[in-house]
XYZ file of C-alpha atoms in Angstrom:
117
model
C -21.647 -11.714 -43.651
C -17.787 -10.586 -44.796
C -19.104 -7.020 -44.242
C -19.719 -7.999 -40.496
C -16.230 -10.296 -39.850
C -14.377 -7.043 -42.191
C -16.309 -4.989 -38.901
C -15.461 -7.057 -36.207
C -11.907 -7.075 -36.976
C -10.968 -3.837 -37.283
C -13.264 -3.383 -33.898
C -10.386 -6.024 -31.965
C -7.896 -4.139 -33.708
C -9.034 -0.069 -32.708
C -10.151 -1.466 -30.118
C -7.534 -2.214 -26.396
C -7.072 -5.613 -25.219
C -8.396 -5.244 -21.138
C -6.047 -6.322 -19.109
C -6.045 -8.936 -16.573
C -7.830 -7.613 -13.193
C -5.835 -6.238 -10.128
C -7.633 -8.628 -7.162
C -9.041 -5.715 -5.249
C -10.402 -4.919 -1.846
C -13.186 -2.608 -0.957
C -14.134 -1.264 1.857
C -16.810 0.958 2.530
C -16.346 1.627 6.167
C -13.212 4.099 4.721
C -14.338 4.276 1.291
C -10.625 3.059 0.010
C -9.151 -0.278 -1.192
C -6.546 -2.538 -0.538
C -4.842 -4.576 -3.988
C -1.781 -5.717 -5.394
C 1.412 -7.117 -3.176
C -0.466 -4.154 -0.119
C -3.215 -6.620 -0.190
C -1.548 -9.487 -0.571
C 0.795 -8.749 2.655
C -2.799 -8.126 4.471
C -3.670 -10.647 4.072
C -0.828 -13.155 5.001
C 0.208 -11.386 8.109
C -3.320 -10.459 10.207
C -5.431 -8.582 7.392
C -8.386 -6.362 9.247
C -7.007 -7.255 12.752
C -3.999 -6.323 12.740
C -3.515 -3.507 10.360
C -7.348 -2.036 10.495
C -8.993 -0.027 7.763
C -7.349 1.223 4.996
C -7.357 5.403 5.622
C -6.141 6.275 2.206
C -4.996 5.733 -1.220
C -1.915 4.762 -2.137
C 0.604 7.402 -2.837
C 4.364 8.726 -3.071
C 5.499 9.338 0.404
C 8.996 10.214 1.290
C 10.248 7.854 4.072
C 11.545 10.475 7.071
C 14.457 8.203 7.668
C 16.085 7.572 4.543
C 15.131 10.125 2.369
C 13.567 7.340 0.040
C 10.451 7.939 -1.792
C 8.009 5.306 -2.053
C 4.911 3.945 -2.538
C 2.639 3.764 0.758
C -0.658 3.048 1.789
C -1.898 3.888 5.626
C -4.145 1.968 8.039
C -5.643 2.279 10.819
C -2.211 0.361 12.613
C 0.327 0.415 10.210
C 1.871 2.297 7.562
C 3.082 -0.425 4.773
C 5.955 0.725 1.629
C 6.444 -0.441 -0.752
C 10.164 -1.398 -1.854
C 10.242 -3.651 -4.737
C 14.369 -3.742 -4.848
C 13.686 -6.307 -2.436
C 12.105 -9.945 -3.001
C 8.424 -10.766 -1.138
C 7.757 -10.856 0.821
C 10.566 -8.310 2.000
C 9.215 -6.243 -0.376
C 6.553 -4.325 2.397
C 7.628 -3.398 4.807
C 6.036 -1.408 8.052
C 6.636 2.762 8.213
C 6.800 3.765 11.987
C 4.198 5.090 12.707
C 4.994 6.032 16.415
C 8.263 7.569 15.461
C 6.305 9.858 13.356
C 3.207 10.091 15.891
C 5.957 11.899 18.367
C 7.495 13.670 16.184
C 4.505 15.537 15.604
C 3.868 16.274 18.715
C 7.747 17.641 19.054
C 8.726 14.873 21.067
C 12.090 13.187 20.699
C 11.834 9.846 21.621
C 15.756 9.024 22.274
C 15.042 11.522 24.609
C 13.152 9.377 26.691
C 13.558 7.862 29.810
C 14.854 4.176 29.189
C 12.956 0.683 31.100
C 14.361 -2.845 31.321
C 11.979 -5.323 30.406
């Protein structure tokens, strides 16, 4: 009895405590997950219908507008950027995918004709 109690105490010292699991949603359609603040924002602002499926894992990327590095995740219809200096819900901002697509095609959107609505 003393021996098993001693063994249990030793194991508790050696094995680190598991941290709380971050909520995560996996999408077999693309093989990617959404978690943390990106998941909270995705769910609170329209989810699958608004943003589509995740197309990447979170990664650090440089924002072409302000040249700063942010954690980002790409979705079918949005690029989420984590801005930890901002208070929620403004800590997750959306990238400008239209500008990125035009730039990839060599089109300067500023030179396109303007229309009045």
